[in-house]
Coordinates of C-alpha atoms and ligand atoms in Angstrom, one line a residue:
M793 CA 11.0 92.0 25.7
T794 CA 13.2 95.0 25.5
K795 CA 12.3 95.9 28.8
L796 CA 13.5 92.7 30.3
V797 CA 16.3 92.8 32.6
Y798 CA 17.8 89.5 31.3
L799 CA 17.5 89.2 27.7
H800 CA 18.1 85.5 27.3
E801 CA 16.1 82.3 26.2
P802 CA 14.3 81.5 29.5
G803 CA 13.5 85.0 30.2
V804 CA 11.9 85.4 26.8
L805 CA 10.2 82.1 27.1
C806 CA 8.9 82.9 30.6
N807 CA 7.7 86.3 29.5
L808 CA 5.7 84.7 26.6
A809 CA 4.3 82.2 29.0
R810 CA 3.3 84.6 31.6
R811 CA 1.6 86.9 29.0
Y812 CA -0.3 83.8 27.4
G813 CA -1.7 82.9 30.8
F814 CA -3.6 86.5 30.6
N815 CA -4.6 85.7 27.2
E816 CA -2.1 88.3 26.0
I817 CA -1.1 86.4 22.9
Y818 CA 0.9 89.1 21.3
T819 CA 4.4 90.6 22.3
Y820 CA 6.9 92.9 20.8
T821 CA 10.5 92.4 20.3
G822 CA 11.5 95.7 18.7
R823 CA 9.5 95.9 15.5
I824 CA 8.7 92.0 15.5
L825 CA 5.4 90.8 16.5
I826 CA 5.4 87.3 18.3
A827 CA 2.3 85.6 18.1
V828 CA 1.5 82.6 20.7
N829 CA -1.6 80.6 19.1
P830 CA -4.5 80.7 21.5
F831 CA -6.2 77.7 20.0
A832 CA -9.3 79.5 21.3
K833 CA -11.7 82.0 19.7
L834 CA -11.0 85.2 21.1
P835 CA -13.7 87.4 19.2
H836 CA -13.0 90.4 21.4
L837 CA -9.5 90.7 20.2
Y838 CA -10.6 91.4 16.7
D839 CA -13.7 92.9 16.5
M840 CA -14.7 96.2 14.8
H841 CA -14.2 98.1 18.0
M842 CA -10.6 96.8 18.2
M843 CA -9.9 97.9 14.5
E844 CA -11.1 101.4 15.1
Q845 CA -8.9 101.4 18.0
Y846 CA -5.7 100.5 16.3
K847 CA -6.7 102.9 13.2
G848 CA -3.8 105.5 12.7
V849 CA -2.4 105.0 16.3
Q850 CA 1.4 105.2 17.0
F851 CA 3.2 101.9 16.8
G852 CA 3.7 100.7 20.4
E853 CA 1.3 103.0 21.9
L854 CA -1.3 100.2 22.5
S855 CA -0.9 96.7 23.6
P856 CA 0.9 94.4 21.1
H857 CA -1.5 93.6 18.1
V858 CA -1.4 92.3 14.6
F859 CA -3.5 95.1 13.8
A860 CA -0.8 97.5 15.1
V861 CA 1.7 96.0 12.6
T862 CA -0.9 96.2 9.9
D863 CA -1.7 99.6 10.6
A864 CA 2.2 100.7 10.8
S865 CA 2.8 99.0 7.4
Y866 CA -0.1 100.8 5.8
R867 CA 0.8 104.2 7.2
A868 CA 4.2 103.8 6.1
M869 CA 3.0 103.0 2.8
V870 CA 0.9 106.0 2.5
S871 CA 3.1 108.4 4.1
E872 CA 6.5 107.3 2.4
D873 CA 4.8 106.3 -1.0
R874 CA 6.5 102.9 -0.8
S875 CA 5.2 99.4 -1.0
Q876 CA 5.6 97.4 2.1
S877 CA 5.8 93.8 3.1
I878 CA 4.8 91.8 6.0
L879 CA 6.4 88.2 6.7
V880 CA 4.6 85.9 8.4
S881 CA 6.6 82.8 9.7
G882 CA 6.5 80.1 12.2
E883 CA 6.2 76.1 12.2
S884 CA 3.3 74.2 11.1
G885 CA -0.1 75.2 13.2
A886 CA 1.6 78.4 14.8
G887 CA -1.2 80.3 13.2
K888 CA 0.5 81.9 10.2
T889 CA -2.6 81.6 7.9
E890 CA -5.1 83.0 10.6
T891 CA -2.7 85.7 11.1
T892 CA -2.6 86.5 7.5
K893 CA -6.2 86.4 7.2
L894 CA -6.4 89.2 10.1
I895 CA -3.8 91.3 8.4
M896 CA -6.1 90.9 5.2
R897 CA -9.1 91.9 6.9
Y898 CA -7.8 94.9 8.6
L899 CA -6.0 96.0 5.3
T900 CA -9.7 95.8 3.9
F901 CA -11.1 98.0 6.8
V902 CA -8.7 100.7 6.7
G903 CA -8.3 100.5 2.7
G904 CA -11.9 99.5 2.0
R905 CA -14.7 101.7 0.3
S906 CA -17.5 100.6 2.6
T907 CA -19.9 100.3 -0.2
G908 CA -21.5 97.2 1.4
D909 CA -21.2 95.6 -2.0
I910 CA -20.9 92.1 -1.7
R911 CA -18.6 91.7 -5.0
S912 CA -16.2 94.7 -4.1
V913 CA -12.5 94.4 -4.4
E914 CA -12.2 93.9 -0.7
Q915 CA -14.8 91.1 -0.3
Q916 CA -13.2 89.2 -3.4
V917 CA -9.9 89.6 -1.6
L918 CA -11.2 88.1 1.7
E919 CA -13.1 85.3 -0.1
S920 CA -10.1 84.2 -2.0
N921 CA -8.8 82.8 1.3
P922 CA -11.7 80.0 2.1
L923 CA -11.4 79.2 -1.7
L924 CA -7.6 78.7 -1.7
E925 CA -8.1 76.7 1.4
A926 CA -10.5 74.3 0.1
F927 CA -8.0 73.4 -2.7
G928 CA -4.7 73.8 -0.9
N929 CA -5.1 73.0 2.6
A930 CA -5.6 69.8 4.3
R931 CA -5.4 68.0 7.7
T932 CA -1.9 67.0 9.0
V933 CA -0.8 65.5 12.1
R934 CA 0.0 68.9 13.4
N935 CA -2.9 71.1 12.0
D936 CA -6.3 70.4 10.8
N937 CA -6.2 73.2 8.2
S938 CA -2.6 73.1 7.2
S939 CA -1.6 75.0 4.1
R940 CA 0.1 72.7 1.5
F941 CA 1.3 75.6 -0.5
G942 CA 2.9 79.1 -0.2
K943 CA 1.1 82.2 -0.8
F944 CA 1.9 85.9 -1.2
V945 CA -0.9 88.2 -1.5
E946 CA -0.4 91.7 -2.9
I947 CA -2.7 94.2 -2.1
Q948 CA -2.8 97.2 -4.3
F949 CA -3.9 100.9 -3.3
D950 CA -4.6 103.9 -5.3
K951 CA -3.5 107.3 -4.8
S952 CA -6.1 108.0 -2.0
G953 CA -4.9 104.6 -0.1
R954 CA -8.0 102.8 -1.3
I955 CA -7.5 99.0 -2.4
S956 CA -7.8 99.0 -6.2
G957 CA -6.7 95.6 -6.8
A958 CA -5.0 92.3 -5.7
A959 CA -2.9 89.5 -6.6
V960 CA -2.1 86.1 -5.2
R961 CA 0.9 84.3 -6.1
T962 CA 1.2 80.5 -4.9
Y963 CA 4.3 78.5 -4.4
L964 CA 5.2 74.7 -4.0
L965 CA 1.7 73.1 -3.8
E966 CA 2.2 69.6 -2.2
R967 CA 1.4 67.5 -5.3
S968 CA 2.2 64.1 -3.5
R969 CA -0.7 64.5 -1.2
V970 CA -3.0 64.0 -4.2
V971 CA -2.2 60.3 -4.3
Q972 CA -0.5 59.5 -0.9
I973 CA -1.6 60.3 2.5
S974 CA -0.1 59.3 5.7
E975 CA -2.0 57.8 8.7
S976 CA -4.3 60.3 10.3
E977 CA -4.0 63.0 7.8
R978 CA -6.3 63.9 4.8
N979 CA -6.2 64.6 1.4
Y980 CA -7.2 68.4 0.0
H981 CA -10.4 69.4 1.6
C982 CA -12.3 69.8 -1.7
F983 CA -12.3 66.3 -2.2
Y984 CA -14.4 65.5 1.1
Q985 CA -16.5 68.5 0.5
L986 CA -17.8 67.3 -2.9
C987 CA -18.3 63.8 -1.6
A988 CA -20.5 65.1 1.0
S989 CA -22.1 67.4 -1.5
E990 CA -25.3 65.4 -2.0
Q991 CA -26.7 66.2 -5.6
D992 CA -23.4 67.2 -7.1
A993 CA -21.8 64.0 -5.5
D994 CA -24.8 62.0 -7.2
K995 CA -24.1 63.6 -10.4
Y996 CA -20.5 62.8 -10.6
K997 CA -21.0 59.2 -9.2
L998 CA -19.3 59.9 -5.9
A999 CA -19.7 58.2 -2.6
H1000 CA -18.4 58.2 0.8
P1001 CA -14.6 59.0 0.8
R1002 CA -13.9 55.5 2.1
N1003 CA -15.0 54.3 -1.3
F1004 CA -11.7 56.1 -3.0
N1005 CA -8.5 54.9 -3.0
Y1006 CA -6.8 58.4 -2.9
L1007 CA -9.2 59.1 0.1
N1008 CA -9.0 55.9 2.1
Q1009 CA -5.2 55.3 2.8
S1010 CA -5.5 57.0 6.2
H1011 CA -8.8 56.0 7.5
T1012 CA -9.4 59.7 8.6
Y1013 CA -12.3 61.1 7.0
E1014 CA -13.9 63.7 9.4
L1015 CA -12.6 67.0 10.9
E1016 CA -13.8 68.0 14.2
G1017 CA -16.4 70.5 14.1
V1018 CA -16.8 70.6 10.6
N1019 CA -19.7 69.7 8.4
E1020 CA -18.4 68.9 5.0
A1021 CA -21.4 69.7 3.2
E1022 CA -21.7 73.0 4.7
E1023 CA -18.3 73.7 3.8
Y1024 CA -19.0 72.6 0.1
L1025 CA -21.7 75.5 -0.2
K1026 CA -19.2 77.9 1.5
T1027 CA -16.7 77.0 -0.9
R1028 CA -19.4 77.4 -3.8
R1029 CA -20.3 81.0 -2.4
A1030 CA -16.8 82.1 -2.2
M1031 CA -16.4 81.3 -5.8
D1032 CA -19.7 83.1 -6.6
I1033 CA -18.2 86.4 -4.5
V1034 CA -14.8 85.9 -6.3
G1035 CA -16.4 85.9 -9.6
I1036 CA -16.1 82.3 -11.0
S1037 CA -18.6 81.6 -13.6
F1038 CA -21.2 78.7 -12.9
S1039 CA -19.6 76.8 -16.0
H1040 CA -16.2 77.2 -14.7
Q1041 CA -17.2 76.2 -11.4
E1042 CA -18.7 72.9 -12.6
A1043 CA -15.5 72.3 -14.7
I1044 CA -13.4 72.6 -11.4
F1045 CA -15.6 70.0 -9.5
R1046 CA -15.7 67.5 -12.7
T1047 CA -12.1 67.6 -12.5
V1048 CA -12.1 67.1 -8.9
A1049 CA -14.4 64.0 -9.3
A1050 CA -12.2 62.6 -12.4
I1051 CA -9.3 62.4 -10.1
L1052 CA -11.2 60.6 -7.6
H1053 CA -12.3 58.0 -10.0
L1054 CA -8.8 58.0 -11.7
G1055 CA -7.3 56.8 -8.5
N1056 CA -9.7 53.7 -8.5
I1057 CA -8.4 52.5 -11.8
E1058 CA -6.4 49.2 -10.9
F1059 CA -4.1 47.3 -13.2
S1060 CA -3.3 43.6 -13.4
P1061 CA -0.3 42.1 -15.2
G1062 CA -1.2 41.6 -19.1
K1063 CA -0.9 38.6 -21.4
E1064 CA 2.5 39.6 -22.4
F1065 CA 5.7 39.9 -20.5
D1066 CA 6.0 43.2 -18.6
S1067 CA 2.5 44.5 -19.8
S1068 CA -0.6 45.5 -17.8
A1069 CA -4.3 45.5 -18.4
I1070 CA -7.2 46.9 -16.5
K1071 CA -8.2 44.8 -13.6
D1072 CA -11.9 44.3 -13.6
E1073 CA -15.3 45.8 -14.1
K1074 CA -15.0 48.1 -11.1
S1075 CA -11.9 49.6 -12.5
K1076 CA -13.5 49.8 -15.9
F1077 CA -16.3 51.8 -14.5
H1078 CA -14.1 54.5 -13.0
L1079 CA -11.8 54.3 -16.0
Q1080 CA -14.9 55.3 -18.1
M1081 CA -16.0 57.9 -15.4
A1082 CA -12.8 59.8 -15.2
A1083 CA -12.6 59.6 -19.3
D1084 CA -16.3 61.1 -19.4
L1085 CA -15.6 63.8 -16.8
L1086 CA -12.2 64.8 -18.2
M1087 CA -14.1 64.7 -21.7
V1088 CA -11.4 62.2 -23.2
D1089 CA -11.5 58.9 -24.9
G1090 CA -11.6 56.0 -22.5
S1091 CA -9.6 53.5 -24.6
L1092 CA -7.0 56.1 -25.3
L1093 CA -6.8 57.2 -21.7
L1094 CA -6.4 53.4 -20.9
S1095 CA -3.6 52.9 -23.4
T1096 CA -1.8 56.0 -22.4
L1097 CA -1.5 54.5 -19.0
C1098 CA -0.6 51.2 -19.9
Y1099 CA 1.9 52.1 -22.7
R1100 CA 4.8 54.4 -22.8
T1101 CA 6.2 56.1 -26.0
I1102 CA 9.9 56.3 -26.4
K1103 CA 11.1 59.1 -28.9
T1104 CA 14.3 57.8 -30.9
P1105 CA 15.8 59.6 -34.3
E1106 CA 14.2 56.5 -35.8
G1107 CA 10.7 57.3 -34.8
N1108 CA 8.7 56.4 -31.9
I1109 CA 8.7 53.3 -30.3
V1110 CA 5.6 52.1 -28.2
K1111 CA 6.4 49.9 -25.4
A1112 CA 4.1 48.1 -22.9
V1113 CA 4.7 48.8 -19.2
D1114 CA 4.0 46.5 -16.1
S1115 CA 1.0 47.0 -14.0
S1116 CA 3.1 49.0 -11.3
A1117 CA 4.4 51.3 -13.8
A1118 CA 1.0 51.7 -15.3
A1119 CA -0.1 52.7 -11.6
I1120 CA 2.7 55.2 -11.4
S1121 CA 1.3 56.8 -14.5
R1122 CA -2.1 56.9 -13.5
D1123 CA -0.7 58.7 -10.1
A1124 CA 1.3 61.0 -12.1
L1125 CA -1.6 62.2 -14.2
A1126 CA -3.9 62.8 -11.3
K1127 CA -1.1 64.8 -9.5
T1128 CA -0.4 67.0 -12.7
V1129 CA -3.9 67.4 -13.3
Y1130 CA -4.7 68.5 -9.6
A1131 CA -1.7 70.8 -9.8
Q1132 CA -2.6 72.5 -12.9
L1133 CA -6.4 72.9 -11.7
F1134 CA -5.1 74.6 -8.6
D1135 CA -2.8 77.1 -10.7
W1136 CA -5.9 77.6 -13.1
L1137 CA -7.9 78.7 -10.0
V1138 CA -5.4 81.1 -8.8
D1139 CA -5.2 82.7 -12.4
N1140 CA -8.8 82.8 -12.4
I1141 CA -9.0 84.3 -9.0
N1142 CA -6.4 87.2 -10.1
M1143 CA -8.4 87.7 -13.2
S1144 CA -11.8 88.2 -11.5
I1145 CA -10.3 90.4 -8.8
G1146 CA -8.3 92.4 -11.4
Q1147 CA -5.1 94.2 -11.1
D1148 CA -4.5 97.8 -10.9
M1149 CA -1.9 98.5 -13.2
E1150 CA -1.6 102.3 -12.0
S1151 CA -1.9 101.4 -8.4
R1152 CA 0.4 103.8 -6.0
A1153 CA 1.9 101.2 -4.1
L1154 CA 1.2 97.7 -2.7
I1155 CA 1.3 95.9 0.6
G1156 CA 2.4 92.1 0.4
V1157 CA 1.7 89.5 2.9
L1158 CA 3.8 86.2 2.9
D1159 CA 2.4 83.2 4.1
I1160 CA 4.6 80.1 3.3
Y1161 CA 4.7 76.8 4.7
G1162 CA 7.4 76.4 7.5
F1163 CA 10.3 74.1 7.7
E1164 CA 9.4 70.3 7.5
C1165 CA 11.0 67.0 8.5
F1166 CA 9.2 63.8 8.1
K1167 CA 10.2 60.4 8.3
Y1168 CA 10.7 60.2 4.6
N1169 CA 11.1 63.4 2.9
S1170 CA 10.8 63.8 -0.9
F1171 CA 12.1 66.5 -3.3
E1172 CA 8.9 68.5 -2.2
Q1173 CA 10.4 68.8 1.3
L1174 CA 13.8 69.9 -0.2
C1175 CA 12.2 72.7 -2.1
I1176 CA 10.2 73.8 0.9
N1177 CA 13.2 73.7 3.3
F1178 CA 15.1 75.4 0.6
A1179 CA 12.4 78.4 0.5
N1180 CA 12.7 78.5 4.2
E1181 CA 16.8 78.6 4.2
K1182 CA 16.1 81.4 1.8
L1183 CA 13.8 83.4 4.1
Q1184 CA 15.9 82.7 7.2
Q1185 CA 18.8 84.6 5.0
H1186 CA 16.7 87.5 4.2
F1187 CA 15.7 87.6 7.8
N1188 CA 19.3 87.5 9.0
K1189 CA 20.0 90.3 6.4
H1190 CA 17.6 92.6 7.6
V1191 CA 17.4 92.4 11.2
F1192 CA 21.2 91.5 12.0
K1193 CA 23.4 92.4 9.2
M1194 CA 21.8 95.8 8.7
E1195 CA 21.5 96.5 12.6
Q1196 CA 25.2 95.9 12.5
E1197 CA 26.0 98.1 9.6
E1198 CA 23.9 100.9 11.3
Y1199 CA 26.0 100.4 14.6
K1200 CA 29.2 100.5 12.5
T1201 CA 28.3 103.6 10.7
E1202 CA 27.4 105.4 13.9
E1203 CA 30.6 104.2 15.5
I1204 CA 29.0 102.7 18.5
N1205 CA 31.2 100.0 20.0
W1206 CA 29.1 97.0 20.7
S1207 CA 30.0 93.1 20.8
Y1208 CA 28.4 91.7 17.8
I1209 CA 25.5 89.5 18.2
E1210 CA 26.1 86.0 16.9
F1211 CA 24.0 84.6 14.5
V1212 CA 24.4 81.7 12.2
D1213 CA 25.1 82.5 8.8
N1214 CA 23.3 79.9 6.4
Q1215 CA 24.8 80.8 3.3
D1216 CA 26.8 77.6 3.4
I1217 CA 23.6 75.4 3.0
L1218 CA 22.2 77.8 0.3
D1219 CA 25.4 77.2 -1.7
L1220 CA 25.3 73.6 -1.3
I1221 CA 21.6 73.3 -2.8
E1222 CA 21.7 76.1 -5.2
K1223 CA 25.3 77.0 -6.3
K1224 CA 26.1 76.6 -10.0
P1225 CA 27.8 74.7 -11.5
I1226 CA 28.0 72.2 -8.8
G1227 CA 25.0 72.3 -6.1
I1228 CA 22.5 69.7 -5.2
V1229 CA 19.9 71.2 -7.9
S1230 CA 22.6 71.6 -10.7
L1231 CA 23.7 67.8 -10.1
L1232 CA 20.1 66.6 -10.2
D1233 CA 19.3 68.3 -13.4
E1234 CA 22.3 66.6 -14.9
A1235 CA 21.3 63.5 -13.6
C1236 CA 17.8 63.9 -15.0
M1237 CA 19.3 64.6 -18.4
L1238 CA 21.6 61.6 -18.5
G1239 CA 19.5 58.4 -19.3
K1240 CA 21.5 56.1 -17.2
S1241 CA 21.3 57.9 -14.0
T1242 CA 19.7 55.9 -10.9
H1243 CA 19.4 56.9 -7.4
E1244 CA 22.6 55.2 -6.4
T1245 CA 24.6 57.2 -9.0
F1246 CA 23.1 60.5 -8.2
A1247 CA 23.6 60.0 -4.4
M1248 CA 27.5 58.9 -5.0
K1249 CA 28.0 62.0 -7.1
L1250 CA 26.6 64.1 -4.3
F1251 CA 29.2 62.7 -2.0
Q1252 CA 32.1 62.7 -4.3
N1253 CA 31.3 66.3 -5.0
F1254 CA 30.7 67.3 -1.5
K1255 CA 33.3 65.4 0.3
A1256 CA 33.2 66.1 4.2
H1257 CA 30.8 68.9 3.7
P1258 CA 29.5 69.6 7.3
R1259 CA 25.9 70.0 5.9
L1260 CA 26.0 66.8 4.1
E1261 CA 25.7 63.4 5.6
K1262 CA 25.5 60.0 4.3
P1263 CA 23.1 57.8 6.4
K1264 CA 24.8 54.5 7.3
L1265 CA 22.3 52.0 6.1
S1266 CA 21.3 53.5 2.5
K1267 CA 23.0 54.0 -0.5
T1268 CA 20.5 56.4 -2.0
D1269 CA 19.6 58.7 0.8
F1270 CA 21.4 61.7 1.9
A1271 CA 20.9 64.1 5.0
L1272 CA 21.0 67.8 5.2
S1273 CA 21.7 69.6 8.3
H1274 CA 19.4 72.8 7.8
F1275 CA 19.0 76.0 9.8
A1276 CA 15.7 75.8 11.6
G1277 CA 16.4 78.5 14.4
K1278 CA 13.6 80.3 15.6
A1279 CA 13.7 84.1 15.3
C1280 CA 12.7 84.9 18.6
S1281 CA 15.2 83.0 20.5
M1282 CA 18.1 82.8 17.8
T1283 CA 18.9 79.4 18.8
S1284 CA 20.3 77.3 15.9
I1285 CA 18.7 73.9 15.7
S1286 CA 20.0 71.5 13.4
C1287 CA 17.5 69.3 11.7
K1288 CA 18.5 66.4 9.4
T1289 CA 16.4 66.1 6.3
C1290 CA 16.9 62.7 4.8
L1291 CA 16.0 62.9 1.3
E1292 CA 14.6 59.8 -0.2
F1293 CA 15.7 60.0 -3.9
H1294 CA 13.2 57.5 -4.8
C1295 CA 10.5 60.4 -4.7
F1296 CA 12.1 62.3 -7.5
Ligands
ATP527 N1 -5.1 84.1 16.4 C1 -5.9 83.1 16.5 N2 -7.0 82.9 17.2 C2 -7.6 81.9 17.5 N3 -7.2 80.7 16.8 C3 -6.0 80.4 16.2 C4 -5.4 81.8 16.0 N4 -4.2 81.6 15.2 C5 -4.2 80.1 14.9 N5 -5.6 79.7 15.5 C6 -5.8 78.3 15.6 O1 -4.7 77.6 15.1 C7 -5.0 76.7 13.9 C8 -3.9 76.5 13.1 O2 -3.5 78.0 12.7 P1 -3.0 78.2 11.3 O3 -3.9 77.1 10.1 O4 -2.9 79.5 10.7 O5 -1.7 77.6 11.0 P2 -0.3 77.7 10.1 O6 0.8 78.2 10.8 O7 -1.0 78.5 8.7 O8 0.2 76.1 9.8 P3 0.6 75.4 8.6 O9 2.1 75.7 8.4 O10 0.3 73.9 8.9 O11 -0.2 76.0 7.6 C9 -6.2 77.5 13.3 O12 -6.9 76.7 12.8 C10 -7.0 78.0 14.7 O13 -7.8 77.0 15.3
MG528 MG1 -1.2 77.8 7.1

């Protein structure tokens, strides 16, 4: 890119397209690697021979490659004795997760011990990927294997530059997907894998996904070229390698099955006004299954869903809820159980792999999920987009602000590159005491808040804020103009996120 005569957007895009035409999917712009998703298997790009080639070679000497960036980061860690991090960003389906896996594979190649031990730290680190993907990835309209969580993998190295431990930190798992999926999308892969698992599916009284409310909303069950029964065995194998005990594995899948049964519990109006009862025999069966699998009392589970306990200074008041509120409680329980299961799985992976408290330095790899803008955006999208705004700010700081500082100290006269500083939207969201999150906190504490009052409060506090807009036909929505510019072209695209407050 730096060799282009005219460095402008059409030139950059043309260069990328021409290179892509020759299967040159990687390009550098300075020290930033641009990868264009090939959507095809290119094994020759990633085989052992390729890894050997890039090992220890000066950055920029060979063709641009993800191994070159990883090698540079590893060498910098060894020679400067400083931790490094690699940030992988891009829109959904761009190839972040695949790239992250390649980075991890290269690091296990240069920092591995080559013992051939299937339970080595390196192998455990690599196998944590399919495991996390089974529970945290799903089909979306953009990607059959879309990560619905963010992940920061820390690979720790000892004094001799060998991998000595690892830790996985995850962020913002999309909880709403457990109970609600849009047309042509799917729920998390693990549900379909378990349904296809034959013996285990029988054991937990599961059947084809079309029989479960949490899976049949989108009428999409299969993934092209994927055999779910085989994937189930792969997930089990990954669990073995990572070091998750058999009894824990059983507990994990028991919980997954319980969630599916939970989703099939339906309610009808109860005898009294504003009360609810279990709908029919089918629902009773699923209630009992869910209770048995979760090892709780069935009738207690039912009354927990159909009644609400309100704490008052005079004591607890138990109040019946109507059937739609009971269904909301059921879904809240399913989402919470799944999110806890996911966090527990991550903790277990970390415990099994083990941390090296005395590690010399580490290389962190960040694979978060990109900016999102759907027809309806909930609190989850607000959080994801906020995280992306933060990353954008970080990127701006590093690449532009620091570069400008360097030019200033060297007294080089140059016309400053313009970049859009997104501090104003960060302030709008996070500033204390008045920002969207603080106002939301306040609204949640006041018992009388409604979607309307919250939206009103926002518009009162941020009158004529350039980033905040009130959609014409709604009293509860608000629109945020995010910064979602692409790093390579530095264009700033304003994308509006209407937040449906209902989802809070
Ligand atoms: N380097 C690559 N070689 C071959 N195929 C690739 C490569 N990178 C990505 N792909 C293909 O693109 C698909 C999507 O990639 P990936 O899941 O990594 O996207 P992502 O950026 O992580 O998206 P999301 O934000 O939705 O998680 C992969 O399943 C794979 O088929
Ligand atoms: Mg991904």
